[in-house]
mmCIF file of C-alpha atoms and ligand atoms in Angstrom:
data_model
loop_
_atom_site.group_PDB
_atom_site.id
_atom_site.type_symbol
_atom_site.label_atom_id
_atom_site.label_comp_id
_atom_site.label_asym_id
_atom_site.label_seq_id
_atom_site.Cartn_x
_atom_site.Cartn_y
_atom_site.Cartn_z
ATOM 1 C CA MET A 1 3.207 -28.171 -7.165
ATOM 2 C CA PRO A 2 2.435 -24.198 -7.077
ATOM 3 C CA ARG A 3 3.008 -22.613 -3.254
ATOM 4 C CA ALA A 4 0.787 -20.295 -1.562
ATOM 5 C CA VAL A 5 0.418 -18.916 1.906
ATOM 6 C CA GLN A 6 -2.273 -19.984 3.915
ATOM 7 C CA PHE A 7 -3.514 -20.283 7.544
ATOM 8 C CA THR A 8 -6.085 -22.409 8.891
ATOM 9 C CA ARG A 9 -7.062 -20.634 12.234
ATOM 10 C CA PHE A 10 -6.777 -17.038 13.232
ATOM 11 C CA GLY A 11 -3.411 -16.160 15.208
ATOM 12 C CA GLY A 12 0.489 -14.400 15.009
ATOM 13 C CA PRO A 13 2.632 -15.244 12.285
ATOM 14 C CA GLU A 14 3.164 -18.838 13.295
ATOM 15 C CA VAL A 15 -0.137 -19.427 12.248
ATOM 16 C CA LEU A 16 0.959 -18.966 8.252
ATOM 17 C CA SER A 17 2.603 -21.879 6.117
ATOM 18 C CA VAL A 18 3.741 -21.958 2.627
ATOM 19 C CA VAL A 19 1.711 -24.896 1.132
ATOM 20 C CA ASP A 20 1.311 -26.696 -2.255
ATOM 21 C CA VAL A 21 -1.939 -25.870 -3.778
ATOM 22 C CA ALA A 22 -3.827 -26.414 -7.191
ATOM 23 C CA ARG A 23 -2.962 -24.620 -9.954
ATOM 24 C CA PRO A 24 -6.190 -22.208 -10.117
ATOM 25 C CA GLU A 25 -8.337 -22.485 -13.235
ATOM 26 C CA PRO A 26 -9.131 -19.156 -15.305
ATOM 27 C CA ILE A 27 -13.014 -18.717 -15.567
ATOM 28 C CA GLU A 28 -14.857 -16.466 -17.891
ATOM 29 C CA GLY A 29 -13.305 -12.703 -18.093
ATOM 30 C CA GLN A 30 -10.236 -13.777 -15.866
ATOM 31 C CA LEU A 31 -6.534 -14.115 -15.975
ATOM 32 C CA LEU A 32 -4.233 -16.481 -14.803
ATOM 33 C CA VAL A 33 -1.336 -14.727 -13.271
ATOM 34 C CA HIS A 34 2.140 -16.061 -12.500
ATOM 35 C CA VAL A 35 3.216 -13.921 -9.397
ATOM 36 C CA VAL A 36 6.219 -12.884 -9.435
ATOM 37 C CA VAL A 37 6.325 -9.863 -6.604
ATOM 38 C CA ALA A 38 3.550 -9.200 -3.967
ATOM 39 C CA SER A 39 3.412 -6.351 -1.631
ATOM 40 C CA LEU A 40 2.998 -6.507 2.465
ATOM 41 C CA ASN A 41 0.407 -4.652 3.780
ATOM 42 C CA PRO A 42 -0.287 -3.882 7.898
ATOM 43 C CA ALA A 43 -4.248 -4.753 7.168
ATOM 44 C CA GLU A 44 -2.709 -8.262 6.659
ATOM 45 C CA VAL A 45 -1.643 -8.924 9.946
ATOM 46 C CA GLY A 46 -5.064 -7.422 11.181
ATOM 47 C CA ILE A 47 -7.063 -10.178 8.571
ATOM 48 C CA ARG A 48 -4.612 -12.972 9.886
ATOM 49 C CA GLU A 49 -5.357 -12.154 13.575
ATOM 50 C CA GLY A 50 -9.243 -12.272 12.900
ATOM 51 C CA ALA A 51 -9.839 -8.475 13.364
ATOM 52 C CA PHE A 52 -11.606 -8.030 10.622
ATOM 53 C CA ALA A 53 -13.713 -11.635 11.203
ATOM 54 C CA GLN A 54 -16.797 -9.618 11.063
ATOM 55 C CA ILE A 55 -16.413 -8.559 7.417
ATOM 56 C CA TRP A 56 -14.628 -11.271 6.198
ATOM 57 C CA PRO A 57 -15.847 -14.406 7.762
ATOM 58 C CA ALA A 58 -13.431 -16.944 8.516
ATOM 59 C CA ASP A 59 -13.272 -19.355 5.521
ATOM 60 C CA PHE A 60 -10.349 -21.666 5.971
ATOM 61 C CA PRO A 61 -7.987 -22.265 4.480
ATOM 62 C CA MET A 62 -7.753 -18.363 4.217
ATOM 63 C CA GLY A 63 -4.698 -17.138 1.906
ATOM 64 C CA GLN A 64 -2.699 -13.980 2.150
ATOM 65 C CA GLY A 65 -1.847 -10.718 0.438
ATOM 66 C CA HIS A 66 -3.495 -8.328 -1.943
ATOM 67 C CA ASP A 67 -1.520 -6.525 -4.457
ATOM 68 C CA PHE A 68 0.975 -8.019 -6.889
ATOM 69 C CA SER A 69 3.173 -7.793 -9.981
ATOM 70 C CA GLY A 70 3.201 -10.892 -12.392
ATOM 71 C CA VAL A 71 3.094 -12.477 -16.135
ATOM 72 C CA VAL A 72 -0.249 -13.410 -17.694
ATOM 73 C CA ALA A 73 0.284 -17.270 -17.763
ATOM 74 C CA ALA A 74 -3.423 -18.231 -19.379
ATOM 75 C CA LEU A 75 -6.707 -16.643 -20.309
ATOM 76 C CA GLY A 76 -9.936 -17.237 -19.126
ATOM 77 C CA PRO A 77 -13.033 -17.457 -21.970
ATOM 78 C CA GLY A 78 -13.804 -14.356 -23.515
ATOM 79 C CA VAL A 79 -10.730 -12.582 -22.624
ATOM 80 C CA THR A 80 -9.512 -9.680 -25.049
ATOM 81 C CA GLY A 81 -6.727 -7.174 -24.751
ATOM 82 C CA PHE A 82 -4.129 -9.566 -23.318
ATOM 83 C CA GLU A 83 -1.620 -11.991 -23.867
ATOM 84 C CA VAL A 84 0.238 -14.798 -22.334
ATOM 85 C CA GLY A 85 3.272 -13.338 -20.995
ATOM 86 C CA ASP A 86 2.077 -9.691 -20.832
ATOM 87 C CA PRO A 87 3.776 -8.230 -17.353
ATOM 88 C CA VAL A 88 0.454 -7.201 -15.368
ATOM 89 C CA ILE A 89 -0.545 -5.801 -11.815
ATOM 90 C CA GLY A 90 -3.343 -6.338 -9.865
ATOM 91 C CA PHE A 91 -5.478 -7.025 -6.600
ATOM 92 C CA ALA A 92 -6.451 -9.862 -5.378
ATOM 93 C CA PRO A 93 -7.975 -10.084 -2.281
ATOM 94 C CA ARG A 94 -6.220 -12.591 0.460
ATOM 95 C CA ALA A 95 -4.965 -14.691 -2.857
ATOM 96 C CA ALA A 96 -1.402 -12.838 -3.908
ATOM 97 C CA MET A 97 0.864 -14.589 -1.894
ATOM 98 C CA ALA A 98 0.845 -17.125 -4.284
ATOM 99 C CA ASP A 99 2.531 -18.724 -7.091
ATOM 100 C CA PHE A 100 -0.340 -18.159 -9.325
ATOM 101 C CA THR A 101 -3.377 -16.366 -8.675
ATOM 102 C CA VAL A 102 -6.657 -15.221 -11.020
ATOM 103 C CA ILE A 103 -7.948 -11.810 -11.179
ATOM 104 C CA ASP A 104 -10.616 -10.441 -13.408
ATOM 105 C CA ALA A 105 -9.127 -9.308 -16.422
ATOM 106 C CA SER A 106 -10.976 -5.717 -16.488
ATOM 107 C CA THR A 107 -9.240 -4.628 -12.975
ATOM 108 C CA ALA A 108 -5.642 -5.565 -14.357
ATOM 109 C CA ALA A 109 -3.384 -3.066 -15.771
ATOM 110 C CA LYS A 110 -0.103 -3.998 -17.891
ATOM 111 C CA MET A 111 3.130 -3.260 -16.520
ATOM 112 C CA PRO A 112 5.302 -0.336 -18.847
ATOM 113 C CA GLU A 113 8.533 -0.995 -19.819
ATOM 114 C CA GLY A 114 11.036 0.774 -16.969
ATOM 115 C CA ILE A 115 9.419 -0.099 -13.836
ATOM 116 C CA ASP A 116 10.470 -3.310 -12.142
ATOM 117 C CA PHE A 117 8.250 -5.927 -10.711
ATOM 118 C CA ALA A 118 8.812 -5.041 -6.738
ATOM 119 C CA SER A 119 8.103 -1.392 -7.313
ATOM 120 C CA ALA A 120 5.057 -2.483 -9.605
ATOM 121 C CA ALA A 121 3.625 -4.692 -6.741
ATOM 122 C CA THR A 122 3.051 -1.907 -4.574
ATOM 123 C CA ILE A 123 0.953 0.165 -6.939
ATOM 124 C CA PRO A 124 -2.554 -1.184 -6.505
ATOM 125 C CA ALA A 125 -2.728 -0.626 -2.698
ATOM 126 C CA SER A 126 0.326 1.608 -1.358
ATOM 127 C CA GLY A 127 0.112 3.422 -4.516
ATOM 128 C CA ALA A 128 -3.795 3.816 -5.171
ATOM 129 C CA THR A 129 -3.905 4.882 -0.989
ATOM 130 C CA GLY A 130 -1.594 7.778 -1.744
ATOM 131 C CA TRP A 131 -3.150 8.947 -4.784
ATOM 132 C CA ALA A 132 -6.980 8.699 -3.266
ATOM 133 C CA GLY A 133 -5.858 10.454 -0.395
ATOM 134 C CA VAL A 134 -3.966 13.620 -2.293
ATOM 135 C CA ALA A 135 -7.046 13.660 -4.269
ATOM 136 C CA ALA A 136 -9.318 13.998 -1.706
ATOM 137 C CA VAL A 137 -7.564 17.053 -0.259
ATOM 138 C CA ASP A 138 -6.778 18.197 -3.437
ATOM 139 C CA PRO A 139 -3.708 20.677 -2.390
ATOM 140 C CA GLY A 140 -2.483 23.346 -4.768
ATOM 141 C CA GLU A 141 0.674 25.121 -5.846
ATOM 142 C CA GLY A 142 2.278 26.969 -2.503
ATOM 143 C CA GLU A 143 -0.274 25.289 -0.066
ATOM 144 C CA THR A 144 1.250 23.399 2.858
ATOM 145 C CA VAL A 145 0.407 19.808 3.532
ATOM 146 C CA PHE A 146 1.216 18.010 6.663
ATOM 147 C CA VAL A 147 0.961 14.129 6.204
ATOM 148 C CA SER A 148 1.131 12.558 9.661
ATOM 149 C CA SER A 149 3.328 9.120 8.798
ATOM 150 C CA ALA A 150 5.668 10.132 5.556
ATOM 151 C CA SER A 151 7.619 7.167 5.594
ATOM 152 C CA GLY A 152 5.478 3.991 5.656
ATOM 153 C CA GLY A 153 4.176 2.235 2.959
ATOM 154 C CA ALA A 154 0.940 4.312 1.921
ATOM 155 C CA GLY A 155 3.300 7.700 3.318
ATOM 156 C CA VAL A 156 5.922 7.626 0.782
ATOM 157 C CA PHE A 157 3.550 7.566 -2.171
ATOM 158 C CA THR A 158 1.424 10.144 -0.050
ATOM 159 C CA VAL A 159 3.871 12.897 0.353
ATOM 160 C CA GLN A 160 5.317 12.626 -3.222
ATOM 161 C CA LEU A 161 2.016 12.718 -5.085
ATOM 162 C CA ALA A 162 1.068 15.776 -3.187
ATOM 163 C CA ARG A 163 4.818 17.651 -3.817
ATOM 164 C CA LEU A 164 4.296 16.688 -7.682
ATOM 165 C CA ARG A 165 0.990 18.850 -7.192
ATOM 166 C CA GLY A 166 3.035 21.673 -5.914
ATOM 167 C CA ALA A 167 2.568 21.803 -2.343
ATOM 168 C CA ARG A 168 4.851 22.357 0.378
ATOM 169 C CA VAL A 169 4.740 18.696 2.270
ATOM 170 C CA LEU A 170 5.613 18.440 5.898
ATOM 171 C CA GLY A 171 6.083 14.689 6.808
ATOM 172 C CA GLY A 172 5.741 13.222 10.091
ATOM 173 C CA THR A 173 8.678 10.699 10.865
ATOM 174 C CA SER A 174 11.246 9.294 13.271
ATOM 175 C CA SER A 175 14.930 10.471 12.893
ATOM 176 C CA ALA A 176 15.711 7.441 11.513
ATOM 177 C CA ASN A 177 14.062 8.203 8.110
ATOM 178 C CA ALA A 178 14.141 12.017 8.506
ATOM 179 C CA HIS A 179 16.928 12.289 5.522
ATOM 180 C CA ARG A 180 15.165 9.856 3.264
ATOM 181 C CA LEU A 181 12.256 11.903 3.328
ATOM 182 C CA GLU A 182 14.389 15.263 2.192
ATOM 183 C CA GLY A 183 15.854 13.128 -0.312
ATOM 184 C CA LEU A 184 12.538 12.959 -1.740
ATOM 185 C CA GLY A 185 11.519 17.048 -1.423
ATOM 186 C CA ILE A 186 9.858 16.532 1.930
ATOM 187 C CA GLU A 187 9.914 18.232 4.878
ATOM 188 C CA PRO A 188 10.695 16.003 7.764
ATOM 189 C CA VAL A 189 9.056 16.708 11.196
ATOM 190 C CA ALA A 190 9.640 14.420 14.397
ATOM 191 C CA TYR A 191 6.427 12.920 15.522
ATOM 192 C CA GLY A 192 5.671 12.563 19.174
ATOM 193 C CA PRO A 193 5.182 15.116 22.034
ATOM 194 C CA GLY A 194 5.535 18.571 20.743
ATOM 195 C CA LEU A 195 4.749 17.823 17.289
ATOM 196 C CA SER A 196 1.989 20.185 17.292
ATOM 197 C CA ALA A 197 4.233 23.601 18.413
ATOM 198 C CA ARG A 198 6.976 21.976 15.835
ATOM 199 C CA LEU A 199 4.140 22.357 13.084
ATOM 200 C CA ARG A 200 3.188 26.006 14.126
ATOM 201 C CA ASP A 201 6.370 26.790 14.358
ATOM 202 C CA LEU A 202 7.180 25.382 10.716
ATOM 203 C CA ALA A 203 4.233 26.907 9.106
ATOM 204 C CA PRO A 204 2.925 29.834 11.063
ATOM 205 C CA SER A 205 0.624 30.881 8.710
ATOM 206 C CA GLY A 206 -1.254 27.625 8.903
ATOM 207 C CA ILE A 207 -1.340 24.560 7.214
ATOM 208 C CA ASP A 208 -4.135 24.099 4.550
ATOM 209 C CA ALA A 209 -4.616 20.060 4.454
ATOM 210 C CA VAL A 210 -3.890 17.272 6.402
ATOM 211 C CA ILE A 211 -3.491 13.439 5.139
ATOM 212 C CA ASP A 212 -3.407 11.201 8.163
ATOM 213 C CA THR A 213 -1.791 7.703 7.409
ATOM 214 C CA PHE A 214 -1.293 6.403 10.846
ATOM 215 C CA GLY A 215 -4.279 7.053 13.064
ATOM 216 C CA GLY A 216 -4.352 7.955 16.707
ATOM 217 C CA GLY A 217 -4.985 11.069 17.261
ATOM 218 C CA TYR A 218 -3.693 12.769 14.156
ATOM 219 C CA VAL A 219 -7.168 14.247 12.873
ATOM 220 C CA ASP A 220 -7.589 15.738 16.274
ATOM 221 C CA LEU A 221 -4.781 17.662 15.868
ATOM 222 C CA ALA A 222 -5.452 18.647 12.570
ATOM 223 C CA ILE A 223 -8.889 20.310 13.776
ATOM 224 C CA GLU A 224 -6.815 21.653 16.724
ATOM 225 C CA LEU A 225 -4.416 23.360 13.915
ATOM 226 C CA GLY A 226 -7.269 25.045 12.280
ATOM 227 C CA VAL A 227 -7.763 22.636 9.003
ATOM 228 C CA ALA A 228 -11.136 22.678 7.509
ATOM 229 C CA PRO A 229 -12.567 18.925 7.786
ATOM 230 C CA ALA A 230 -12.805 19.036 4.112
ATOM 231 C CA ARG A 231 -9.064 19.253 3.502
ATOM 232 C CA ILE A 232 -8.577 16.268 6.095
ATOM 233 C CA ASN A 233 -8.398 12.837 5.013
ATOM 234 C CA THR A 234 -7.481 9.799 7.154
ATOM 235 C CA ILE A 235 -7.137 6.010 6.305
ATOM 236 C CA ALA A 236 -6.942 4.794 9.667
ATOM 237 C CA ASP A 237 -9.007 6.885 11.884
ATOM 238 C CA TYR A 238 -12.632 6.011 10.814
ATOM 239 C CA ALA A 239 -14.050 7.142 14.484
ATOM 240 C CA ALA A 240 -12.714 10.453 13.420
ATOM 241 C CA VAL A 241 -14.488 10.459 10.256
ATOM 242 C CA SER A 242 -17.955 10.639 12.211
ATOM 243 C CA ARG A 243 -16.685 12.734 14.714
ATOM 244 C CA TYR A 244 -15.322 15.562 12.808
ATOM 245 C CA GLY A 245 -16.937 14.798 8.916
ATOM 246 C CA VAL A 246 -13.759 14.676 8.028
ATOM 247 C CA GLN A 247 -12.941 12.300 4.392
ATOM 248 C CA SER A 248 -11.614 8.748 4.489
ATOM 249 C CA GLN A 249 -10.618 7.973 0.611
ATOM 250 C CA GLY A 250 -8.317 4.840 0.302
ATOM 251 C CA ASN A 251 -7.230 2.648 -1.708
ATOM 252 C CA GLY A 252 -10.977 1.568 -2.767
ATOM 253 C CA ASN A 253 -11.234 4.705 -4.364
ATOM 254 C CA ALA A 254 -8.431 4.479 -6.408
ATOM 255 C CA MET A 255 -8.837 0.903 -7.517
ATOM 256 C CA SER A 256 -8.358 1.055 -11.202
ATOM 257 C CA PRO A 257 -5.896 -0.075 -14.096
ATOM 258 C CA GLU A 258 -6.315 3.740 -15.082
ATOM 259 C CA ILE A 259 -5.126 5.288 -11.974
ATOM 260 C CA TRP A 260 -2.304 2.619 -11.512
ATOM 261 C CA THR A 261 -1.224 2.987 -15.249
ATOM 262 C CA ALA A 262 -0.614 6.846 -14.221
ATOM 263 C CA LEU A 263 1.129 5.713 -10.688
ATOM 264 C CA GLN A 264 3.210 3.398 -12.626
ATOM 265 C CA ASP A 265 4.408 6.258 -15.841
ATOM 266 C CA LEU A 266 4.924 8.573 -13.188
ATOM 267 C CA VAL A 267 7.706 5.919 -11.778
ATOM 268 C CA VAL A 268 9.011 4.989 -15.133
ATOM 269 C CA SER A 269 9.292 9.036 -15.070
ATOM 270 C CA GLY A 270 11.495 9.232 -12.688
ATOM 271 C CA GLN A 271 8.625 11.539 -10.789
ATOM 272 C CA LEU A 272 7.573 8.775 -8.290
ATOM 273 C CA ILE A 273 9.892 6.846 -6.323
ATOM 274 C CA VAL A 274 8.844 3.384 -4.961
ATOM 275 C CA PRO A 275 11.492 2.987 -1.681
ATOM 276 C CA VAL A 276 11.308 -1.071 -1.174
ATOM 277 C CA GLU A 277 13.123 -1.704 2.470
ATOM 278 C CA ALA A 278 13.263 -5.189 1.969
ATOM 279 C CA GLU A 279 12.275 -8.336 -0.234
ATOM 280 C CA TYR A 280 11.687 -11.680 1.168
ATOM 281 C CA PRO A 281 11.343 -15.255 -0.326
ATOM 282 C CA LEU A 282 8.338 -17.080 0.398
ATOM 283 C CA GLU A 283 9.543 -19.259 2.940
ATOM 284 C CA ASP A 284 10.326 -16.265 5.349
ATOM 285 C CA ILE A 285 6.742 -15.302 5.313
ATOM 286 C CA ARG A 286 6.204 -15.007 9.122
ATOM 287 C CA ARG A 287 9.500 -13.108 9.263
ATOM 288 C CA ALA A 288 8.115 -10.516 6.778
ATOM 289 C CA TYR A 289 4.716 -10.166 8.394
ATOM 290 C CA ILE A 290 6.507 -9.596 11.944
ATOM 291 C CA ASP A 291 8.763 -6.888 10.294
ATOM 292 C CA VAL A 292 5.700 -5.545 8.937
ATOM 293 C CA ALA A 293 3.878 -5.624 12.576
ATOM 294 C CA THR A 294 6.491 -3.492 13.854
ATOM 295 C CA ARG A 295 5.049 -0.249 12.190
ATOM 296 C CA HIS A 296 8.720 1.099 11.558
ATOM 297 C CA GLY A 297 10.634 1.139 8.551
ATOM 298 C CA PHE A 298 10.567 3.382 5.350
ATOM 299 C CA GLY A 299 8.486 2.696 2.284
ATOM 300 C CA LYS A 300 7.671 -1.045 1.089
ATOM 301 C CA ARG A 301 8.379 -4.458 1.882
ATOM 302 C CA VAL A 302 7.556 -6.991 -0.792
ATOM 303 C CA VAL A 303 7.719 -10.902 -1.196
ATOM 304 C CA ARG A 304 9.262 -12.255 -3.923
ATOM 305 C CA LEU A 305 8.216 -15.355 -5.222
ATOM 306 C CA ARG A 306 10.543 -15.468 -8.611
ATOM 307 C CA PRO A 307 13.060 -13.363 -10.458
ATOM 308 C CA ASP A 308 12.055 -10.385 -12.645
ATOM 309 C CA PRO A 309 11.327 -11.763 -16.168
ATOM 310 C CA ARG A 310 12.578 -9.124 -17.839
HETATM 311 N N1 NAP B 1 -8.018 2.754 4.079
HETATM 312 C C1 NAP B 1 -7.162 2.317 3.359
HETATM 313 O O1 NAP B 1 -7.481 2.436 2.198
HETATM 314 C C2 NAP B 1 -5.668 1.913 3.641
HETATM 315 C C3 NAP B 1 -4.697 1.613 2.963
HETATM 316 C C4 NAP B 1 -3.478 1.839 3.416
HETATM 317 C C5 NAP B 1 -3.364 1.686 4.619
HETATM 318 N N2 NAP B 1 -4.338 1.503 5.319
HETATM 319 C C6 NAP B 1 -3.694 1.792 6.657
HETATM 320 O O2 NAP B 1 -3.080 3.219 6.886
HETATM 321 C C7 NAP B 1 -2.187 2.487 8.116
HETATM 322 C C8 NAP B 1 -0.134 2.882 7.701
HETATM 323 O O3 NAP B 1 -0.564 1.929 6.356
HETATM 324 P P1 NAP B 1 0.973 1.622 5.766
HETATM 325 O O4 NAP B 1 1.394 0.775 4.876
HETATM 326 O O5 NAP B 1 1.710 3.014 5.376
HETATM 327 O O6 NAP B 1 1.605 1.252 7.391
HETATM 328 P P2 NAP B 1 3.268 1.015 7.179
HETATM 329 O O7 NAP B 1 3.951 0.943 6.319
HETATM 330 O O8 NAP B 1 3.128 -0.135 8.042
HETATM 331 O O9 NAP B 1 3.721 2.386 8.124
HETATM 332 C C9 NAP B 1 4.796 2.166 9.054
HETATM 333 C C10 NAP B 1 5.371 3.839 9.315
HETATM 334 O O10 NAP B 1 4.687 4.024 10.458
HETATM 335 C C11 NAP B 1 5.265 4.870 11.086
HETATM 336 N N3 NAP B 1 5.196 5.549 12.261
HETATM 337 C C12 NAP B 1 5.485 4.598 13.479
HETATM 338 N N4 NAP B 1 5.043 5.185 14.123
HETATM 339 C C13 NAP B 1 4.435 6.504 14.096
HETATM 340 C C14 NAP B 1 3.860 7.631 14.784
HETATM 341 N N5 NAP B 1 3.575 7.506 16.173
HETATM 342 N N6 NAP B 1 3.794 8.468 14.207
HETATM 343 C C15 NAP B 1 3.463 8.836 12.700
HETATM 344 N N7 NAP B 1 4.246 7.506 12.003
HETATM 345 C C16 NAP B 1 4.529 6.435 12.650
HETATM 346 C C17 NAP B 1 6.853 4.656 10.782
HETATM 347 O O11 NAP B 1 7.637 5.672 10.605
HETATM 348 P P3 NAP B 1 9.553 5.321 11.515
HETATM 349 O O12 NAP B 1 9.931 4.155 10.598
HETATM 350 O O13 NAP B 1 9.887 6.649 10.853
HETATM 351 O O14 NAP B 1 9.232 5.178 12.919
HETATM 352 C C18 NAP B 1 6.811 3.798 9.494
HETATM 353 O O15 NAP B 1 7.379 4.312 8.344
HETATM 354 C C19 NAP B 1 -2.263 0.952 8.608
HETATM 355 O O16 NAP B 1 -3.194 1.195 9.581
HETATM 356 C C20 NAP B 1 -3.383 0.850 7.258
HETATM 357 O O17 NAP B 1 -4.120 -0.579 7.788
HETATM 358 C C21 NAP B 1 -5.319 2.046 4.990
#
């Protein structure tokens, strides 16, 4: 039987189970995808705990996971442009942690040769989030950009995409990840007390744009540093959006196969690195989300459902 991660009440990681489910059937316009890797995202912790129950009312049993890579297993009626066996990436809300998932074919992007399934699985959420945040503040050659959390899943994409624009990128991080960021061409800055002074020292002429990928006061800091609200983007501090009129462009603003393809092409050409910190088997789903909830690490954590088929 195909497996899927499900929970039947909101709560901690203990509510998660791997259960046998029926294989979904693709309807008109859909692809059935045999999932290879599903990406882990912190928002999924909040969904499981019930923090978003007003947006997505409890509809138990609920699944977990959003972005994934896999192989087309069947085509629904009317689908063109895909064949069984095509490697694809996609976004299946609360349904990616499963052996099989269905998505609209119009939302899927094919995987090019030269990208592995773990890296590809992280593109539709974290990759797109980085793309949207950088597009929002539009950094140019020679400008200085500060990314509040540079080492996280969204951060590692954000800093590299800003760097590719020719900007100098300062990335907030713990000391544990500083050297890894340097390896990506990013200047690490320790987060925590004294950050404002460190940023002023590093950029005495000022910071041109700030991309907040963590929340908890970084937009306030950007305003304090004199950054124009139009050149501040946050994916985590929604109160600051109404307070200051800053931007909040996230993965939903880059939810397109064309952008995902562009991101994958950057990976294939070696211009974009996807650090995958850990891969978990589906059976370790509770431990995987416990690790995600630590809010520490470098890059992405993913769940592997089966070996790369190519
Ligand atoms: N709106 C959207 O479209 C969207 C999309 C994706 C994510 N998000 C949200 O954005 C946030 C980040 O997501 P993510 O996937 O990047 O999370 P993540 O991978 O869990 O981020 C973990 C990172 O946060 C860093 N960190 C811990 N404490 C920090 C602090 N005080 N200051 C700065 N960085 C700190 C850690 O660095 P060290 O290990 O070096 O300590 C670690 O690398 C989450 O709230 C998520 O829900 C929103």
